[in-house]
Amino acid sequence: MIADILTILNDPASTNELISLSFCALRLLGREKVALEPILEQQSLSRIITLIRNGDENIRDEGVKLLVNLIIGNGYIKRVLDEEGIFDLTWEVLKSDTCSLKCQGFFCRLQLHLLSTADTITTRECEREDSINAFAKVFARSVSSDPAHPDRLFTIREVLKTLFSVTREQSKTENSEPHRLLYDRILPTMQELLLLEEPDDVKRQCTHLLLNLPSGTPYQKLVTETNAIPILTVLIGLLDRQTGPDTSDNQIPFLSVVHHILQHFPQTRQFFYTAVFPPEECGEDVEQGISEDEIRKGMKPSIQLPEGSLRQRLIENLTNLNYNLKYYTGEVLFLLCGEDADELVRLAGVGRSAGLLAEKGLFGARSPQ
């Protein structure tokens, strides 16, 4: 059967439909563990690449899927594909104007580009600058595509997942320059995505990419003086909707960005403070219905913490067992309080704030009660 398929692929008279069906058949045979050695020879791979390059949209889609499966199952053929100009081919099909019409095919093209430009299949390092530029352009293209397209969100989600995998693997390597360069290219698109009206899970995936950010990389391309408040508004809404017992990890990337904004743009702190601790509910002159004895001893916060409210969840995070969640929440609240131990105790109570104040050497710096 393999010999018959090769005959079809090598016959100049074969129709586009027959070639597409042959690619599909090879892919399915590979899944069934049928030996594909004749297909893995350089001459056969060269013919497949030529057909993909010159074929119609169906041939490209089926051919790309076939190559993805062949590379994953037989990593050694990447050397042969490199000789056949696989990078030029993958970048060519990614730039195809018609490629966005079939998002499943589009994602397979992205996968093929990832696999073909990696140093190895296991580490998936993206070292070449042209490859980094390609990823950035694919990301920008998916975000700026027609919002009405029914498959647009599928594409964005898959691109974000792929970028997260790439950056996570890159963060483990000693050479950080390609990692920094990739983020330098994608941070402007991340900014655009955060400010668009998109589902929460898409914005969560976007901020998760920041967890793999190389240390010391500036956020300037993501947050600026002009967009700091709009991005904070988005993040407050996202944090407010992170309810339930399994949302701890989801809050961390949001809080890390909030911490960066509050740290580098001090003028935004009052905005965030007012949004989370509104003066009409949390002001010092507002009657809270809490006994003076409890307040004086610091047994309870001096403000009401409505069940399920964002301020209640932030205060409770101060004693969460998830260290990263506790750390970023503590840093955010400390900045909101103007690094004032008394104000932190007023909002959180001694019990919740003790650990943070002790870490900062301020536990004994409170004013006498």
XYZ file of C-alpha atoms in Angstrom:
369
model
C 0.000 0.000 0.000
C 2.869 2.405 0.803
C 4.317 1.705 -2.652
C 0.962 2.566 -4.268
C 0.774 5.852 -2.358
C 4.313 6.756 -3.401
C 3.363 6.078 -7.019
C 0.478 8.518 -6.709
C 2.663 11.187 -5.095
C 5.348 10.845 -7.800
C 2.875 10.879 -10.708
C 2.617 14.416 -12.200
C -0.864 13.530 -13.455
C -2.271 12.893 -9.943
C -5.131 15.221 -9.043
C -5.078 17.537 -6.033
C -7.823 15.497 -4.401
C -5.895 12.258 -4.840
C -2.728 13.810 -3.378
C -4.665 15.144 -0.357
C -6.210 11.731 0.236
C -2.776 10.108 -0.035
C -1.356 12.459 2.630
C -4.330 11.690 4.870
C -3.889 7.953 4.340
C -0.192 8.126 5.260
C -1.012 10.038 8.425
C -3.613 7.453 9.455
C -1.271 4.567 8.626
C 1.380 6.148 10.824
C -1.078 6.272 13.714
C -1.667 2.547 13.236
C 2.092 1.950 13.582
C 2.427 0.853 9.954
C 6.084 0.998 8.875
C 6.627 4.174 6.852
C 10.351 3.805 6.123
C 9.974 4.431 2.350
C 8.238 7.734 3.142
C 11.062 8.785 5.482
C 13.716 8.600 2.764
C 15.069 11.927 1.552
C 13.668 11.567 -1.953
C 10.135 10.939 -0.633
C 10.315 13.779 1.913
C 11.588 16.122 -0.782
C 8.625 15.196 -2.980
C 6.167 15.788 -0.114
C 7.623 19.239 0.541
C 7.438 20.126 -3.156
C 3.779 19.064 -3.289
C 2.953 21.108 -0.184
C 4.720 24.159 -1.573
C 2.967 23.979 -4.954
C -0.377 22.455 -3.963
C -3.770 23.919 -3.145
C -5.110 24.618 0.344
C -6.258 21.038 1.000
C -2.872 19.641 -0.016
C -1.136 22.110 2.270
C -3.346 21.276 5.236
C -3.034 17.513 4.848
C 0.672 17.716 4.018
C 1.457 19.858 7.062
C -0.452 17.471 9.346
C 1.495 14.566 7.865
C 4.854 16.291 8.446
C 3.932 17.128 12.056
C 3.189 13.462 12.718
C 6.331 12.300 10.920
C 8.614 14.656 12.882
C 7.043 13.788 16.237
C 7.356 10.075 15.542
C 10.754 10.203 13.831
C 12.767 13.145 15.129
C 15.850 12.182 13.133
C 14.178 13.230 9.850
C 14.436 16.873 10.918
C 18.004 16.923 9.565
C 16.704 15.836 6.166
C 13.890 18.380 6.316
C 16.382 21.122 7.182
C 18.279 20.298 3.996
C 15.034 20.534 2.053
C 14.318 24.056 3.338
C 11.651 23.171 5.875
C 11.953 26.533 7.665
C 11.262 28.483 4.477
C 8.313 26.216 3.777
C 6.751 26.584 7.225
C 7.147 30.345 7.236
C 5.678 30.438 3.721
C 2.553 28.516 4.730
C 2.135 30.587 7.902
C 2.098 33.757 5.806
C -0.497 32.319 3.415
C -3.446 34.705 3.106
C -5.904 31.814 3.056
C -4.462 30.015 6.052
C -6.700 31.769 8.608
C -9.802 30.386 6.882
C -9.051 26.968 8.374
C -7.929 27.384 11.928
C -7.252 23.704 12.531
C -4.913 23.780 9.539
C -3.457 27.053 10.807
C -2.554 25.540 14.164
C -0.933 22.532 12.489
C 1.176 24.985 10.491
C 2.186 26.677 13.730
C 3.062 23.294 15.227
C 5.143 22.413 12.185
C 6.957 25.727 12.395
C 7.715 25.095 16.064
C 9.006 21.591 15.419
C 11.013 22.489 12.349
C 12.817 25.440 13.947
C 13.610 23.725 17.241
C 17.148 22.596 17.975
C 15.697 19.345 19.286
C 12.197 17.948 19.484
C 12.433 17.526 23.261
C 13.666 20.958 24.364
C 11.856 22.930 21.661
C 14.310 25.770 21.825
C 13.573 28.582 19.421
C 17.036 30.046 18.845
C 16.888 31.671 15.435
C 15.795 35.292 15.220
C 13.754 34.620 12.079
C 11.877 31.936 13.983
C 11.267 34.310 16.913
C 9.956 36.936 14.519
C 7.694 34.323 12.962
C 6.152 33.409 16.311
C 5.603 37.076 17.130
C 3.930 37.708 13.786
C 1.704 34.651 14.145
C 0.618 35.866 17.605
C -0.051 39.413 16.371
C -1.924 38.101 13.367
C -4.215 35.870 15.429
C -5.102 38.719 17.818
C -5.769 41.271 15.067
C -7.861 38.913 12.927
C -11.577 39.500 12.334
C -13.375 39.365 15.745
C -16.433 37.935 14.014
C -14.581 34.921 12.660
C -16.010 31.840 14.439
C -12.582 30.214 14.872
C -10.632 33.299 15.964
C -10.681 32.459 19.695
C -9.663 28.857 19.003
C -6.619 30.140 17.140
C -5.650 32.632 19.871
C -5.959 29.967 22.579
C -3.810 27.506 20.646
C -1.169 30.132 19.845
C -1.026 31.154 23.531
C -0.659 27.524 24.622
C 2.139 26.995 22.116
C 3.925 30.195 23.183
C 3.642 29.156 26.836
C 5.260 25.796 26.042
C 8.037 27.473 24.059
C 8.800 30.083 26.741
C 8.621 27.540 29.561
C 11.226 25.377 27.863
C 13.352 28.409 26.986
C 13.342 29.517 30.624
C 15.262 26.319 31.475
C 18.112 27.021 29.063
C 21.345 28.850 29.845
C 21.129 31.113 26.799
C 18.512 33.695 27.773
C 18.947 36.059 24.820
C 16.472 34.300 22.462
C 14.030 34.138 25.385
C 14.304 37.889 25.967
C 14.029 38.609 22.272
C 10.832 36.586 21.958
C 9.200 38.479 24.847
C 10.419 41.759 23.399
C 8.451 40.877 20.260
C 5.265 39.533 21.874
C 4.713 41.955 24.794
C 3.036 44.619 22.579
C 0.524 42.028 21.343
C -0.064 40.836 24.911
C -0.874 44.433 25.822
C -3.357 44.665 22.941
C -4.988 41.365 23.921
C -5.427 42.376 27.576
C -7.244 45.561 26.585
C -9.601 43.892 24.097
C -13.007 42.492 25.046
C -11.989 38.849 25.268
C -13.072 35.927 27.503
C -11.384 35.652 30.908
C -9.627 32.405 30.036
C -7.881 34.064 27.085
C -6.640 36.927 29.263
C -5.576 34.430 31.916
C -3.531 32.518 29.319
C -2.008 35.806 28.211
C -0.903 36.794 31.719
C 0.363 33.240 32.373
C 3.012 33.937 29.733
C 4.482 36.479 32.153
C 5.335 33.666 34.566
C 8.045 32.574 32.121
C 9.412 36.094 31.679
C 13.231 36.137 31.964
C 14.334 37.786 35.199
C 15.224 41.424 34.770
C 13.131 41.837 31.610
C 11.327 45.218 31.717
C 7.567 45.391 31.320
C 7.663 48.698 29.430
C 6.225 47.176 26.271
C 3.293 45.800 28.282
C 2.550 48.640 30.716
C 3.126 52.354 30.206
C 1.989 55.506 32.000
C -0.848 55.926 29.511
C -2.274 52.410 29.748
C -1.478 51.517 33.381
C -4.952 52.460 34.668
C -6.858 50.656 31.841
C -4.778 47.499 32.404
C -5.323 47.759 36.179
C -9.071 48.040 35.545
C -8.964 44.833 33.485
C -6.921 43.034 36.159
C -9.249 44.136 38.975
C -12.175 42.672 37.038
C -10.300 39.430 36.399
C -9.286 39.106 40.062
C -12.817 39.864 41.193
C -14.131 36.984 39.094
C -11.563 34.443 40.369
C -13.827 32.799 42.922
C -13.853 29.250 44.226
C -11.318 26.965 45.902
C -9.287 26.187 42.774
C -8.411 29.707 41.653
C -5.218 30.306 43.658
C -2.852 29.648 40.749
C -5.017 31.732 38.414
C -4.617 34.799 40.627
C -0.797 34.736 40.679
C -0.094 36.099 37.161
C -2.732 38.821 37.614
C -1.267 39.858 40.964
C 2.291 39.829 39.602
C 1.304 42.352 36.918
C -0.630 44.432 39.481
C 2.471 44.444 41.700
C 4.632 45.633 38.822
C 2.215 48.453 37.961
C 1.864 49.660 41.551
C 5.622 49.479 42.071
C 6.644 51.355 38.939
C 3.655 53.697 38.594
C 2.946 54.989 42.144
C 0.238 57.305 40.833
C -1.951 54.235 40.212
C -2.000 53.085 43.849
C -4.855 55.338 44.933
C -6.963 54.091 42.017
C -6.437 50.451 42.973
C -6.894 51.161 46.684
C -10.212 52.920 46.054
C -11.433 50.093 43.809
C -10.678 47.380 46.381
C -11.236 49.342 49.614
C -13.855 51.986 48.686
C -13.763 54.917 51.175
C -17.532 54.822 51.695
C -17.155 51.279 53.059
C -13.602 51.137 54.422
C -12.798 54.692 55.493
C -11.519 55.278 59.031
C -14.603 57.351 59.876
C -17.086 54.705 58.652
C -18.911 52.771 61.378
C -18.032 49.099 60.860
C -19.987 47.463 63.703
C -16.810 45.853 65.119
C -16.178 46.119 68.858
C -13.516 48.562 70.012
C -11.935 45.833 72.114
C -11.432 43.563 69.082
C -10.070 46.442 67.023
C -7.749 47.585 69.808
C -6.274 44.127 70.212
C -5.993 43.712 66.456
C -7.907 40.451 66.644
C -9.960 41.459 63.627
C -9.561 43.912 60.763
C -11.071 47.319 61.428
C -13.169 47.012 58.263
C -15.946 44.689 57.165
C -14.931 41.955 54.725
C -18.101 40.908 52.855
C -18.161 37.204 52.058
C -16.785 36.564 48.577
C -15.608 40.135 48.044
C -12.251 40.812 46.411
C -10.931 42.511 49.528
C -11.869 39.525 51.669
C -10.061 37.133 49.343
C -6.959 39.336 49.162
C -6.771 39.566 52.957
C -7.198 35.795 53.283
C -4.406 35.279 50.727
C -1.963 36.662 53.293
C -2.047 33.325 55.102
C -2.495 31.088 52.066
C -0.236 28.016 51.869
C 0.610 28.880 48.252
C 3.794 30.912 48.760
C 3.666 32.777 45.433
C 0.053 33.778 45.993
C 0.849 34.933 49.535
C 3.947 36.813 48.379
C 2.346 38.786 45.537
C -0.772 39.563 47.564
C 1.363 40.794 50.461
C 3.489 43.007 48.210
C 0.374 44.495 46.580
C -1.351 45.241 49.911
C 1.854 46.643 51.420
C 2.176 49.119 48.546
C -1.518 50.029 48.806
C -1.017 50.803 52.492
C 1.855 53.130 51.706
C 4.211 50.646 53.411
C 2.501 51.616 56.671
C 2.284 48.802 59.246
C -0.642 50.413 61.094
C -2.707 50.755 57.919
C -2.027 47.125 56.985
C -3.172 45.982 60.439
C -6.279 48.171 60.143
C -7.230 46.483 56.881
C -6.118 42.913 57.608
C -5.848 42.561 61.402
C -2.766 41.436 63.302
C -3.263 37.728 62.610
C -3.308 38.015 58.818
C -0.637 40.714 58.569
C 1.839 39.365 61.157
C 3.795 37.151 58.750
C 4.247 39.906 56.157
C 5.273 42.493 58.760
C 7.716 40.045 60.357
C 9.324 39.341 56.961
C 9.832 43.070 56.479
C 11.120 43.602 60.028
C 8.166 45.843 60.861
C 6.202 43.760 63.337
C 7.406 45.922 66.200
C 7.044 49.146 64.254
C 3.317 49.569 64.877
C 2.051 52.551 66.833
C 0.902 51.799 70.411
C -2.772 50.916 70.511
